[in-house]
mmCIF file with all atom_site columns, C-alpha atoms in Angstrom:
data_model
loop_
_atom_site.group_PDB
_atom_site.id
_atom_site.type_symbol
_atom_site.label_atom_id
_atom_site.label_alt_id
_atom_site.label_comp_id
_atom_site.label_asym_id
_atom_site.label_entity_id
_atom_site.label_seq_id
_atom_site.pdbx_PDB_ins_code
_atom_site.Cartn_x
_atom_site.Cartn_y
_atom_site.Cartn_z
_atom_site.occupancy
_atom_site.B_iso_or_equiv
_atom_site.pdbx_formal_charge
_atom_site.auth_seq_id
_atom_site.auth_comp_id
_atom_site.auth_asym_id
_atom_site.auth_atom_id
_atom_site.pdbx_PDB_model_num
ATOM 1   C CA . ASN A 1 1   ? -2.093  -16.909 -11.611 1.00 55.00 ? 1   ASN A CA 1
ATOM 2   C CA . ALA A 1 2   ? -4.239  -15.093 -9.671  1.00 73.00 ? 2   ALA A CA 1
ATOM 3   C CA . GLY A 1 3   ? -3.327  -11.672 -7.264  1.00 91.00 ? 3   GLY A CA 1
ATOM 4   C CA . VAL A 1 4   ? -3.984  -11.760 -3.421  1.00 95.00 ? 4   VAL A CA 1
ATOM 5   C CA . MET A 1 5   ? -6.579  -12.670 -2.667  1.00 96.00 ? 5   MET A CA 1
ATOM 6   C CA . GLN A 1 6   ? -8.814  -10.710 0.382   1.00 97.00 ? 6   GLN A CA 1
ATOM 7   C CA . ASN A 1 7   ? -11.606 -12.173 2.058   1.00 96.00 ? 7   ASN A CA 1
ATOM 8   C CA . PRO A 1 8   ? -14.219 -10.914 3.653   1.00 97.00 ? 8   PRO A CA 1
ATOM 9   C CA . ARG A 1 9   ? -14.344 -7.632  0.855   1.00 96.00 ? 9   ARG A CA 1
ATOM 10  C CA . HIS A 1 10  ? -17.044 -5.860  3.664   1.00 97.00 ? 10  HIS A CA 1
ATOM 11  C CA . LEU A 1 11  ? -17.469 -6.635  6.740   1.00 98.00 ? 11  LEU A CA 1
ATOM 12  C CA . VAL A 1 12  ? -19.488 -4.748  10.135  1.00 98.00 ? 12  VAL A CA 1
ATOM 13  C CA . ARG A 1 13  ? -18.865 -5.639  13.373  1.00 98.00 ? 13  ARG A CA 1
ATOM 14  C CA . ARG A 1 14  ? -20.396 -4.517  16.435  1.00 98.00 ? 14  ARG A CA 1
ATOM 15  C CA . ARG A 1 15  ? -18.879 -2.660  19.024  1.00 97.00 ? 15  ARG A CA 1
ATOM 16  C CA . GLY A 1 16  ? -16.899 -5.373  21.379  1.00 97.00 ? 16  GLY A CA 1
ATOM 17  C CA . GLN A 1 17  ? -16.818 -8.272  18.706  1.00 98.00 ? 17  GLN A CA 1
ATOM 18  C CA . GLU A 1 18  ? -14.445 -9.777  16.947  1.00 98.00 ? 18  GLU A CA 1
ATOM 19  C CA . ALA A 1 19  ? -12.713 -9.940  13.002  1.00 98.00 ? 19  ALA A CA 1
ATOM 20  C CA . ARG A 1 20  ? -10.777 -11.836 11.354  1.00 98.00 ? 20  ARG A CA 1
ATOM 21  C CA . LEU A 1 21  ? -9.746  -10.566 8.099   1.00 98.00 ? 21  LEU A CA 1
ATOM 22  C CA . ARG A 1 22  ? -8.202  -13.097 5.010   1.00 98.00 ? 22  ARG A CA 1
ATOM 23  C CA . CYS A 1 23  ? -5.419  -12.549 2.808   1.00 98.00 ? 23  CYS A CA 1
ATOM 24  C CA . SER A 1 24  ? -3.899  -15.394 0.452   1.00 97.00 ? 24  SER A CA 1
ATOM 25  C CA . PRO A 1 25  ? -1.182  -14.301 -1.156  1.00 95.00 ? 25  PRO A CA 1
ATOM 26  C CA . MET A 1 26  ? 0.004   -14.552 -4.886  1.00 93.00 ? 26  MET A CA 1
ATOM 27  C CA . LYS A 1 27  ? 1.201   -17.795 -5.451  1.00 90.00 ? 27  LYS A CA 1
ATOM 28  C CA . GLY A 1 28  ? 5.094   -18.614 -4.607  1.00 87.00 ? 28  GLY A CA 1
ATOM 29  C CA . HIS A 1 29  ? 4.180   -15.085 -2.989  1.00 90.00 ? 29  HIS A CA 1
ATOM 30  C CA . SER A 1 30  ? 6.063   -16.793 0.335   1.00 89.00 ? 30  SER A CA 1
ATOM 31  C CA . HIS A 1 31  ? 5.875   -12.791 2.233   1.00 91.00 ? 31  HIS A CA 1
ATOM 32  C CA . VAL A 1 32  ? 2.811   -11.182 3.077   1.00 94.00 ? 32  VAL A CA 1
ATOM 33  C CA . TYR A 1 33  ? 2.310   -7.857  4.566   1.00 95.00 ? 33  TYR A CA 1
ATOM 34  C CA . TRP A 1 34  ? -0.639  -5.568  6.013   1.00 97.00 ? 34  TRP A CA 1
ATOM 35  C CA . TYR A 1 35  ? -1.675  -2.410  6.098   1.00 97.00 ? 35  TYR A CA 1
ATOM 36  C CA . ARG A 1 36  ? -4.280  -0.035  7.223   1.00 97.00 ? 36  ARG A CA 1
ATOM 37  C CA . GLN A 1 37  ? -6.153  3.088   5.546   1.00 95.00 ? 37  GLN A CA 1
ATOM 38  C CA . LEU A 1 38  ? -7.689  4.828   7.951   1.00 91.00 ? 38  LEU A CA 1
ATOM 39  C CA . PRO A 1 39  ? -10.643 7.389   6.737   1.00 86.00 ? 39  PRO A CA 1
ATOM 40  C CA . GLU A 1 40  ? -9.049  10.026  4.598   1.00 83.00 ? 40  GLU A CA 1
ATOM 41  C CA . GLU A 1 41  ? -5.818  9.394   5.692   1.00 86.00 ? 41  GLU A CA 1
ATOM 42  C CA . GLY A 1 42  ? -3.253  7.158   3.921   1.00 89.00 ? 42  GLY A CA 1
ATOM 43  C CA . LEU A 1 43  ? -1.849  4.402   4.392   1.00 94.00 ? 43  LEU A CA 1
ATOM 44  C CA . LYS A 1 44  ? -0.148  2.966   7.103   1.00 95.00 ? 44  LYS A CA 1
ATOM 45  C CA . PHE A 1 45  ? 2.166   -0.072  8.259   1.00 95.00 ? 45  PHE A CA 1
ATOM 46  C CA . MET A 1 46  ? 1.151   -2.887  10.163  1.00 97.00 ? 46  MET A CA 1
ATOM 47  C CA . VAL A 1 47  ? 3.069   -6.192  9.926   1.00 96.00 ? 47  VAL A CA 1
ATOM 48  C CA . TYR A 1 48  ? 5.456   -8.350  7.369   1.00 94.00 ? 48  TYR A CA 1
ATOM 49  C CA . LEU A 1 49  ? 4.898   -11.870 7.880   1.00 94.00 ? 49  LEU A CA 1
ATOM 50  C CA . GLN A 1 50  ? 6.690   -14.964 6.700   1.00 92.00 ? 50  GLN A CA 1
ATOM 51  C CA . LYS A 1 51  ? 5.286   -18.742 6.145   1.00 89.00 ? 51  LYS A CA 1
ATOM 52  C CA . GLU A 1 52  ? 5.529   -19.144 10.255  1.00 89.00 ? 52  GLU A CA 1
ATOM 53  C CA . ASN A 1 53  ? 7.754   -15.880 11.282  1.00 93.00 ? 53  ASN A CA 1
ATOM 54  C CA . ILE A 1 54  ? 6.179   -12.089 11.937  1.00 94.00 ? 54  ILE A CA 1
ATOM 55  C CA . ILE A 1 55  ? 9.461   -10.629 11.073  1.00 92.00 ? 55  ILE A CA 1
ATOM 56  C CA . ASP A 1 56  ? 8.145   -6.774  12.195  1.00 93.00 ? 56  ASP A CA 1
ATOM 57  C CA . GLU A 1 57  ? 5.561   -6.183  13.484  1.00 94.00 ? 57  GLU A CA 1
ATOM 58  C CA . SER A 1 58  ? 6.662   -2.132  14.657  1.00 93.00 ? 58  SER A CA 1
ATOM 59  C CA . GLY A 1 59  ? 2.536   -0.795  13.266  1.00 94.00 ? 59  GLY A CA 1
ATOM 60  C CA . MET A 1 60  ? 0.591   -3.066  15.498  1.00 96.00 ? 60  MET A CA 1
ATOM 61  C CA . PRO A 1 61  ? -1.216  -1.720  17.836  1.00 94.00 ? 61  PRO A CA 1
ATOM 62  C CA . LYS A 1 62  ? 0.088   -3.333  21.222  1.00 90.00 ? 62  LYS A CA 1
ATOM 63  C CA . GLU A 1 63  ? -2.921  -4.435  22.333  1.00 95.00 ? 63  GLU A CA 1
ATOM 64  C CA . ARG A 1 64  ? -6.500  -6.553  20.663  1.00 97.00 ? 64  ARG A CA 1
ATOM 65  C CA . PHE A 1 65  ? -4.800  -6.833  16.986  1.00 98.00 ? 65  PHE A CA 1
ATOM 66  C CA . SER A 1 66  ? -3.119  -10.290 16.155  1.00 97.00 ? 66  SER A CA 1
ATOM 67  C CA . ALA A 1 67  ? -1.513  -11.322 13.017  1.00 97.00 ? 67  ALA A CA 1
ATOM 68  C CA . GLU A 1 68  ? -0.316  -15.078 11.749  1.00 96.00 ? 68  GLU A CA 1
ATOM 69  C CA . PHE A 1 69  ? 0.827   -16.898 8.933   1.00 96.00 ? 69  PHE A CA 1
ATOM 70  C CA . PRO A 1 70  ? 0.492   -20.605 9.353   1.00 93.00 ? 70  PRO A CA 1
ATOM 71  C CA . LYS A 1 71  ? 2.094   -22.726 6.709   1.00 90.00 ? 71  LYS A CA 1
ATOM 72  C CA . GLU A 1 72  ? -1.404  -24.003 5.412   1.00 90.00 ? 72  GLU A CA 1
ATOM 73  C CA . GLY A 1 73  ? -3.873  -21.225 4.416   1.00 93.00 ? 73  GLY A CA 1
ATOM 74  C CA . PRO A 1 74  ? -3.993  -17.715 4.079   1.00 96.00 ? 74  PRO A CA 1
ATOM 75  C CA . SER A 1 75  ? -2.645  -14.805 6.641   1.00 97.00 ? 75  SER A CA 1
ATOM 76  C CA . ILE A 1 76  ? -5.077  -13.690 9.572   1.00 98.00 ? 76  ILE A CA 1
ATOM 77  C CA . LEU A 1 77  ? -5.644  -10.489 10.988  1.00 98.00 ? 77  LEU A CA 1
ATOM 78  C CA . ARG A 1 78  ? -6.795  -10.414 14.217  1.00 98.00 ? 78  ARG A CA 1
ATOM 79  C CA . ILE A 1 79  ? -8.326  -7.713  16.413  1.00 98.00 ? 79  ILE A CA 1
ATOM 80  C CA . GLN A 1 80  ? -10.463 -8.400  18.604  1.00 98.00 ? 80  GLN A CA 1
ATOM 81  C CA . GLN A 1 81  ? -13.107 -6.314  21.004  1.00 98.00 ? 81  GLN A CA 1
ATOM 82  C CA . VAL A 1 82  ? -13.238 -3.752  18.305  1.00 98.00 ? 82  VAL A CA 1
ATOM 83  C CA . VAL A 1 83  ? -13.598 -0.610  18.166  1.00 97.00 ? 83  VAL A CA 1
ATOM 84  C CA . ARG A 1 84  ? -15.593 2.209   16.409  1.00 96.00 ? 84  ARG A CA 1
ATOM 85  C CA . GLY A 1 85  ? -11.535 3.222   15.803  1.00 95.00 ? 85  GLY A CA 1
ATOM 86  C CA . ASP A 1 86  ? -10.476 0.749   13.740  1.00 97.00 ? 86  ASP A CA 1
ATOM 87  C CA . SER A 1 87  ? -13.034 0.982   11.154  1.00 97.00 ? 87  SER A CA 1
ATOM 88  C CA . ALA A 1 88  ? -10.951 1.305   8.489   1.00 96.00 ? 88  ALA A CA 1
ATOM 89  C CA . ALA A 1 89  ? -8.777  -1.075  4.697   1.00 96.00 ? 89  ALA A CA 1
ATOM 90  C CA . TYR A 1 90  ? -6.957  -3.156  5.498   1.00 97.00 ? 90  TYR A CA 1
ATOM 91  C CA . PHE A 1 91  ? -4.096  -4.456  2.650   1.00 97.00 ? 91  PHE A CA 1
ATOM 92  C CA . CYS A 1 92  ? -2.428  -7.216  2.102   1.00 97.00 ? 92  CYS A CA 1
ATOM 93  C CA . ALA A 1 93  ? 0.019   -7.719  -0.394  1.00 95.00 ? 93  ALA A CA 1
ATOM 94  C CA . SER A 1 94  ? 2.737   -10.026 -1.222  1.00 93.00 ? 94  SER A CA 1
ATOM 95  C CA . SER A 1 95  ? 5.859   -10.637 -2.571  1.00 90.00 ? 95  SER A CA 1
ATOM 96  C CA . PRO A 1 96  ? 8.349   -13.106 -3.263  1.00 85.00 ? 96  PRO A CA 1
ATOM 97  C CA . PRO A 1 97  ? 11.383  -14.110 -1.339  1.00 78.00 ? 97  PRO A CA 1
ATOM 98  C CA . GLY A 1 98  ? 14.211  -11.556 -1.977  1.00 68.00 ? 98  GLY A CA 1
ATOM 99  C CA . VAL A 1 99  ? 17.247  -13.297 -2.884  1.00 61.00 ? 99  VAL A CA 1
ATOM 100 C CA . GLY A 1 100 ? 20.804  -11.596 -1.198  1.00 56.00 ? 100 GLY A CA 1
ATOM 101 C CA . GLY A 1 101 ? 19.098  -8.941  0.098   1.00 56.00 ? 101 GLY A CA 1
ATOM 102 C CA . LEU A 1 102 ? 17.086  -7.662  -2.759  1.00 61.00 ? 102 LEU A CA 1
ATOM 103 C CA . LEU A 1 103 ? 14.036  -5.877  -2.497  1.00 69.00 ? 103 LEU A CA 1
ATOM 104 C CA . TYR A 1 104 ? 10.645  -6.876  -4.943  1.00 77.00 ? 104 TYR A CA 1
ATOM 105 C CA . GLU A 1 105 ? 7.766   -5.147  -6.146  1.00 85.00 ? 105 GLU A CA 1
ATOM 106 C CA . GLN A 1 106 ? 4.786   -5.654  -3.695  1.00 90.00 ? 106 GLN A CA 1
ATOM 107 C CA . TYR A 1 107 ? 1.544   -6.639  -4.900  1.00 92.00 ? 107 TYR A CA 1
ATOM 108 C CA . PHE A 1 108 ? -2.012  -5.685  -3.539  1.00 94.00 ? 108 PHE A CA 1
ATOM 109 C CA . GLY A 1 109 ? -4.896  -7.125  -2.661  1.00 95.00 ? 109 GLY A CA 1
ATOM 110 C CA . PRO A 1 110 ? -8.939  -5.119  -2.904  1.00 94.00 ? 110 PRO A CA 1
ATOM 111 C CA . GLY A 1 111 ? -8.681  -4.981  1.150   1.00 96.00 ? 111 GLY A CA 1
ATOM 112 C CA . THR A 1 112 ? -10.815 -5.571  3.190   1.00 97.00 ? 112 THR A CA 1
ATOM 113 C CA . ARG A 1 113 ? -13.282 -2.283  4.487   1.00 96.00 ? 113 ARG A CA 1
ATOM 114 C CA . LEU A 1 114 ? -14.830 -3.013  8.021   1.00 97.00 ? 114 LEU A CA 1
ATOM 115 C CA . THR A 1 115 ? -16.600 -0.829  9.753   1.00 97.00 ? 115 THR A CA 1
ATOM 116 C CA . VAL A 1 116 ? -18.598 -1.382  13.940  1.00 97.00 ? 116 VAL A CA 1
ATOM 117 C CA . THR A 1 117 ? -21.093 -0.573  14.195  1.00 96.00 ? 117 THR A CA 1
ATOM 118 C CA . LYS B 2 1   ? 12.868  10.017  10.481  1.00 71.00 ? 1   LYS B CA 1
ATOM 119 C CA . ASN B 2 2   ? 12.108  8.009   7.817   1.00 74.00 ? 2   ASN B CA 1
ATOM 120 C CA . GLU B 2 3   ? 9.275   9.986   6.123   1.00 89.00 ? 3   GLU B CA 1
ATOM 121 C CA . VAL B 2 4   ? 7.385   10.553  2.604   1.00 94.00 ? 4   VAL B CA 1
ATOM 122 C CA . GLU B 2 5   ? 5.997   13.499  0.725   1.00 94.00 ? 5   GLU B CA 1
ATOM 123 C CA . GLN B 2 6   ? 4.637   14.339  -1.551  1.00 96.00 ? 6   GLN B CA 1
ATOM 124 C CA . SER B 2 7   ? 2.647   17.138  -3.917  1.00 95.00 ? 7   SER B CA 1
ATOM 125 C CA . PRO B 2 8   ? 0.420   17.815  -4.749  1.00 97.00 ? 8   PRO B CA 1
ATOM 126 C CA . GLN B 2 9   ? -2.359  16.922  -2.513  1.00 95.00 ? 9   GLN B CA 1
ATOM 127 C CA . ASN B 2 10  ? -4.329  17.041  -5.254  1.00 97.00 ? 10  ASN B CA 1
ATOM 128 C CA . LEU B 2 11  ? -4.162  18.285  -8.599  1.00 98.00 ? 11  LEU B CA 1
ATOM 129 C CA . THR B 2 12  ? -7.317  19.040  -11.112 1.00 98.00 ? 12  THR B CA 1
ATOM 130 C CA . ALA B 2 13  ? -5.976  19.236  -15.219 1.00 98.00 ? 13  ALA B CA 1
ATOM 131 C CA . GLN B 2 14  ? -7.520  19.433  -19.449 1.00 98.00 ? 14  GLN B CA 1
ATOM 132 C CA . GLU B 2 15  ? -7.642  16.091  -20.885 1.00 98.00 ? 15  GLU B CA 1
ATOM 133 C CA . GLY B 2 16  ? -4.038  15.966  -23.003 1.00 97.00 ? 16  GLY B CA 1
ATOM 134 C CA . GLU B 2 17  ? -1.523  17.741  -20.804 1.00 98.00 ? 17  GLU B CA 1
ATOM 135 C CA . PHE B 2 18  ? 1.470   15.822  -19.255 1.00 98.00 ? 18  PHE B CA 1
ATOM 136 C CA . ILE B 2 19  ? 0.941   15.832  -15.204 1.00 98.00 ? 19  ILE B CA 1
ATOM 137 C CA . THR B 2 20  ? 3.739   15.168  -13.161 1.00 98.00 ? 20  THR B CA 1
ATOM 138 C CA . ILE B 2 21  ? 3.330   14.919  -9.341  1.00 98.00 ? 21  ILE B CA 1
ATOM 139 C CA . ASN B 2 22  ? 6.822   14.872  -6.961  1.00 98.00 ? 22  ASN B CA 1
ATOM 140 C CA . CYS B 2 23  ? 7.783   12.869  -3.946  1.00 97.00 ? 23  CYS B CA 1
ATOM 141 C CA . SER B 2 24  ? 11.360  13.627  -1.154  1.00 96.00 ? 24  SER B CA 1
ATOM 142 C CA . TYR B 2 25  ? 11.588  11.172  0.990   1.00 94.00 ? 25  TYR B CA 1
ATOM 143 C CA . SER B 2 26  ? 14.164  12.363  4.005   1.00 87.00 ? 26  SER B CA 1
ATOM 144 C CA . VAL B 2 27  ? 16.788  9.502   4.062   1.00 84.00 ? 27  VAL B CA 1
ATOM 145 C CA . GLY B 2 28  ? 18.545  6.846   1.891   1.00 82.00 ? 28  GLY B CA 1
ATOM 146 C CA . ILE B 2 29  ? 16.325  4.536   0.804   1.00 86.00 ? 29  ILE B CA 1
ATOM 147 C CA . SER B 2 30  ? 15.928  1.406   -0.667  1.00 86.00 ? 30  SER B CA 1
ATOM 148 C CA . ALA B 2 31  ? 13.769  1.363   -3.143  1.00 90.00 ? 31  ALA B CA 1
ATOM 149 C CA . LEU B 2 32  ? 11.083  4.213   -4.140  1.00 93.00 ? 32  LEU B CA 1
ATOM 150 C CA . HIS B 2 33  ? 7.870   3.050   -5.755  1.00 94.00 ? 33  HIS B CA 1
ATOM 151 C CA . TRP B 2 34  ? 4.714   4.293   -6.894  1.00 97.00 ? 34  TRP B CA 1
ATOM 152 C CA . LEU B 2 35  ? 0.816   3.192   -6.639  1.00 96.00 ? 35  LEU B CA 1
ATOM 153 C CA . GLN B 2 36  ? -2.418  3.993   -7.271  1.00 96.00 ? 36  GLN B CA 1
ATOM 154 C CA . GLN B 2 37  ? -5.412  4.235   -5.542  1.00 95.00 ? 37  GLN B CA 1
ATOM 155 C CA . HIS B 2 38  ? -8.036  4.150   -7.526  1.00 90.00 ? 38  HIS B CA 1
ATOM 156 C CA . PRO B 2 39  ? -11.446 5.043   -6.168  1.00 81.00 ? 39  PRO B CA 1
ATOM 157 C CA . GLY B 2 40  ? -12.950 1.940   -5.583  1.00 78.00 ? 40  GLY B CA 1
ATOM 158 C CA . GLY B 2 41  ? -10.397 1.873   -3.903  1.00 80.00 ? 41  GLY B CA 1
ATOM 159 C CA . GLY B 2 42  ? -8.336  -0.765  -5.335  1.00 89.00 ? 42  GLY B CA 1
ATOM 160 C CA . ILE B 2 43  ? -4.070  -0.457  -4.845  1.00 93.00 ? 43  ILE B CA 1
ATOM 161 C CA . VAL B 2 44  ? -2.476  -0.983  -7.713  1.00 93.00 ? 44  VAL B CA 1
ATOM 162 C CA . SER B 2 45  ? 1.900   -1.601  -8.487  1.00 92.00 ? 45  SER B CA 1
ATOM 163 C CA . LEU B 2 46  ? 2.733   1.141   -11.152 1.00 95.00 ? 46  LEU B CA 1
ATOM 164 C CA . PHE B 2 47  ? 6.627   0.904   -10.482 1.00 94.00 ? 47  PHE B CA 1
ATOM 165 C CA . MET B 2 48  ? 8.958   0.608   -8.326  1.00 92.00 ? 48  MET B CA 1
ATOM 166 C CA . LEU B 2 49  ? 12.482  1.935   -8.206  1.00 91.00 ? 49  LEU B CA 1
ATOM 167 C CA . SER B 2 50  ? 15.714  2.678   -6.967  1.00 89.00 ? 50  SER B CA 1
ATOM 168 C CA . SER B 2 51  ? 17.472  4.969   -9.872  1.00 90.00 ? 51  SER B CA 1
ATOM 169 C CA . GLY B 2 52  ? 17.647  6.105   -13.005 1.00 93.00 ? 52  GLY B CA 1
ATOM 170 C CA . LYS B 2 53  ? 14.294  5.494   -14.740 1.00 96.00 ? 53  LYS B CA 1
ATOM 171 C CA . LYS B 2 54  ? 11.495  3.080   -15.255 1.00 95.00 ? 54  LYS B CA 1
ATOM 172 C CA . LYS B 2 55  ? 8.846   3.910   -18.552 1.00 96.00 ? 55  LYS B CA 1
ATOM 173 C CA . HIS B 2 56  ? 5.546   2.214   -18.851 1.00 95.00 ? 56  HIS B CA 1
ATOM 174 C CA . GLY B 2 57  ? 3.219   2.937   -21.684 1.00 96.00 ? 57  GLY B CA 1
ATOM 175 C CA . ARG B 2 58  ? 2.541   6.607   -20.882 1.00 97.00 ? 58  ARG B CA 1
ATOM 176 C CA . LEU B 2 59  ? 3.395   6.506   -17.193 1.00 98.00 ? 59  LEU B CA 1
ATOM 177 C CA . ILE B 2 60  ? 7.154   7.177   -16.365 1.00 98.00 ? 60  ILE B CA 1
ATOM 178 C CA . ALA B 2 61  ? 8.778   7.768   -13.038 1.00 97.00 ? 61  ALA B CA 1
ATOM 179 C CA . THR B 2 62  ? 11.945  8.767   -12.544 1.00 97.00 ? 62  THR B CA 1
ATOM 180 C CA . ILE B 2 63  ? 13.720  9.448   -9.098  1.00 96.00 ? 63  ILE B CA 1
ATOM 181 C CA . ASN B 2 64  ? 17.270  11.875  -8.175  1.00 94.00 ? 64  ASN B CA 1
ATOM 182 C CA . ILE B 2 65  ? 19.151  10.042  -6.046  1.00 91.00 ? 65  ILE B CA 1
ATOM 183 C CA . GLN B 2 66  ? 20.919  13.474  -4.112  1.00 91.00 ? 66  GLN B CA 1
ATOM 184 C CA . GLU B 2 67  ? 18.181  14.893  -4.416  1.00 93.00 ? 67  GLU B CA 1
ATOM 185 C CA . LYS B 2 68  ? 16.672  12.365  -2.723  1.00 94.00 ? 68  LYS B CA 1
ATOM 186 C CA . HIS B 2 69  ? 13.074  12.676  -4.577  1.00 95.00 ? 69  HIS B CA 1
ATOM 187 C CA . SER B 2 70  ? 11.362  10.703  -7.470  1.00 97.00 ? 70  SER B CA 1
ATOM 188 C CA . SER B 2 71  ? 8.590   11.910  -10.025 1.00 98.00 ? 71  SER B CA 1
ATOM 189 C CA . LEU B 2 72  ? 5.971   10.537  -11.565 1.00 98.00 ? 72  LEU B CA 1
ATOM 190 C CA . HIS B 2 73  ? 4.810   11.440  -14.748 1.00 98.00 ? 73  HIS B CA 1
ATOM 191 C CA . ILE B 2 74  ? 1.490   11.001  -16.798 1.00 98.00 ? 74  ILE B CA 1
ATOM 192 C CA . THR B 2 75  ? 1.664   11.646  -21.339 1.00 97.00 ? 75  THR B CA 1
ATOM 193 C CA . ALA B 2 76  ? -1.354  12.777  -23.427 1.00 97.00 ? 76  ALA B CA 1
ATOM 194 C CA . SER B 2 77  ? -3.523  12.636  -19.645 1.00 97.00 ? 77  SER B CA 1
ATOM 195 C CA . HIS B 2 78  ? -6.805  10.746  -20.330 1.00 97.00 ? 78  HIS B CA 1
ATOM 196 C CA . PRO B 2 79  ? -10.211 10.952  -17.859 1.00 96.00 ? 79  PRO B CA 1
ATOM 197 C CA . ARG B 2 80  ? -9.100  7.034   -17.181 1.00 95.00 ? 80  ARG B CA 1
ATOM 198 C CA . ASP B 2 81  ? -5.666  8.963   -15.048 1.00 96.00 ? 81  ASP B CA 1
ATOM 199 C CA . SER B 2 82  ? -8.058  10.022  -12.317 1.00 96.00 ? 82  SER B CA 1
ATOM 200 C CA . ALA B 2 83  ? -7.436  8.330   -8.962  1.00 96.00 ? 83  ALA B CA 1
ATOM 201 C CA . VAL B 2 84  ? -4.549  8.719   -6.638  1.00 96.00 ? 84  VAL B CA 1
ATOM 202 C CA . TYR B 2 85  ? -0.839  8.681   -6.978  1.00 97.00 ? 85  TYR B CA 1
ATOM 203 C CA . ILE B 2 86  ? 1.096   7.811   -3.987  1.00 97.00 ? 86  ILE B CA 1
ATOM 204 C CA . CYS B 2 87  ? 4.809   7.650   -3.535  1.00 97.00 ? 87  CYS B CA 1
ATOM 205 C CA . ALA B 2 88  ? 5.794   4.474   -0.919  1.00 95.00 ? 88  ALA B CA 1
ATOM 206 C CA . ALA B 2 89  ? 9.669   3.975   0.574   1.00 93.00 ? 89  ALA B CA 1
ATOM 207 C CA . SER B 2 90  ? 11.283  1.650   1.838   1.00 88.00 ? 90  SER B CA 1
ATOM 208 C CA . PHE B 2 91  ? 14.642  2.795   3.871   1.00 83.00 ? 91  PHE B CA 1
ATOM 209 C CA . GLY B 2 92  ? 16.467  -0.995  4.355   1.00 74.00 ? 92  GLY B CA 1
ATOM 210 C CA . ASN B 2 93  ? 13.456  -3.041  5.032   1.00 73.00 ? 93  ASN B CA 1
ATOM 211 C CA . GLU B 2 94  ? 10.635  -4.694  3.324   1.00 77.00 ? 94  GLU B CA 1
ATOM 212 C CA . LYS B 2 95  ? 8.309   -2.328  5.192   1.00 85.00 ? 95  LYS B CA 1
ATOM 213 C CA . LEU B 2 96  ? 6.057   1.090   3.179   1.00 90.00 ? 96  LEU B CA 1
ATOM 214 C CA . THR B 2 97  ? 6.400   4.262   4.783   1.00 93.00 ? 97  THR B CA 1
ATOM 215 C CA . PHE B 2 98  ? 3.468   5.662   2.235   1.00 94.00 ? 98  PHE B CA 1
ATOM 216 C CA . GLY B 2 99  ? 3.137   9.483   1.328   1.00 94.00 ? 99  GLY B CA 1
ATOM 217 C CA . THR B 2 100 ? 0.079   11.266  1.886   1.00 92.00 ? 100 THR B CA 1
ATOM 218 C CA . GLY B 2 101 ? -1.019  10.979  -2.091  1.00 95.00 ? 101 GLY B CA 1
ATOM 219 C CA . THR B 2 102 ? -2.357  13.077  -4.629  1.00 97.00 ? 102 THR B CA 1
ATOM 220 C CA . ARG B 2 103 ? -5.895  13.006  -6.024  1.00 96.00 ? 103 ARG B CA 1
ATOM 221 C CA . LEU B 2 104 ? -5.167  13.218  -9.475  1.00 97.00 ? 104 LEU B CA 1
ATOM 222 C CA . THR B 2 105 ? -9.081  14.472  -11.815 1.00 97.00 ? 105 THR B CA 1
ATOM 223 C CA . ILE B 2 106 ? -8.800  15.073  -15.474 1.00 98.00 ? 106 ILE B CA 1
ATOM 224 C CA . ILE B 2 107 ? -11.656 16.768  -17.304 1.00 97.00 ? 107 ILE B CA 1
ATOM 225 C CA . PRO B 2 108 ? -12.846 15.676  -20.817 1.00 96.00 ? 108 PRO B CA 1
#
């Protein structure tokens, strides 16, 4: 059972370009979370998705950022018109569906390091 | 406000020492997580607990719900334990709120 996969591992974009970050959850996991780690800062929640649904996007910047988790294929975090302040490590995590409100451990991917030049 | 605080921020110890990292949180939680971030940046989930104590190898995690406090202990520390240890809480839902991390360095 492969772990959570993210690609690319490193992404360099010029200011104004678009960045697309992909996350394939572990097999059997239907919940995906995106977190951002700015340089020298802690991890911050961005968005929580289930298949075809955004459950909680309270941590997403209001503009330029969007996320999806289609029925087929990986979850995508999309950043339009990137700026230098978007340079960070973006981590995806996945967990199996909780039953009766039970929470499960989250398994993290290796992260995508985005550098905006 | 949902907050998670960790201490110390940095910890340096000699190989073999017993290590304790502390985490406190502001309000009731559904679960408390301990994560390890390697120097290369990868994140590994060590424990998820909502009560009592869990042990895995040389690592032990405890939580005191009344005091809103958790500790991560490492026995017989080794240089390969050098990493950033992060406490995170689920406050009634699935998203995690993170502490700022403890950078642990074990000197041979």
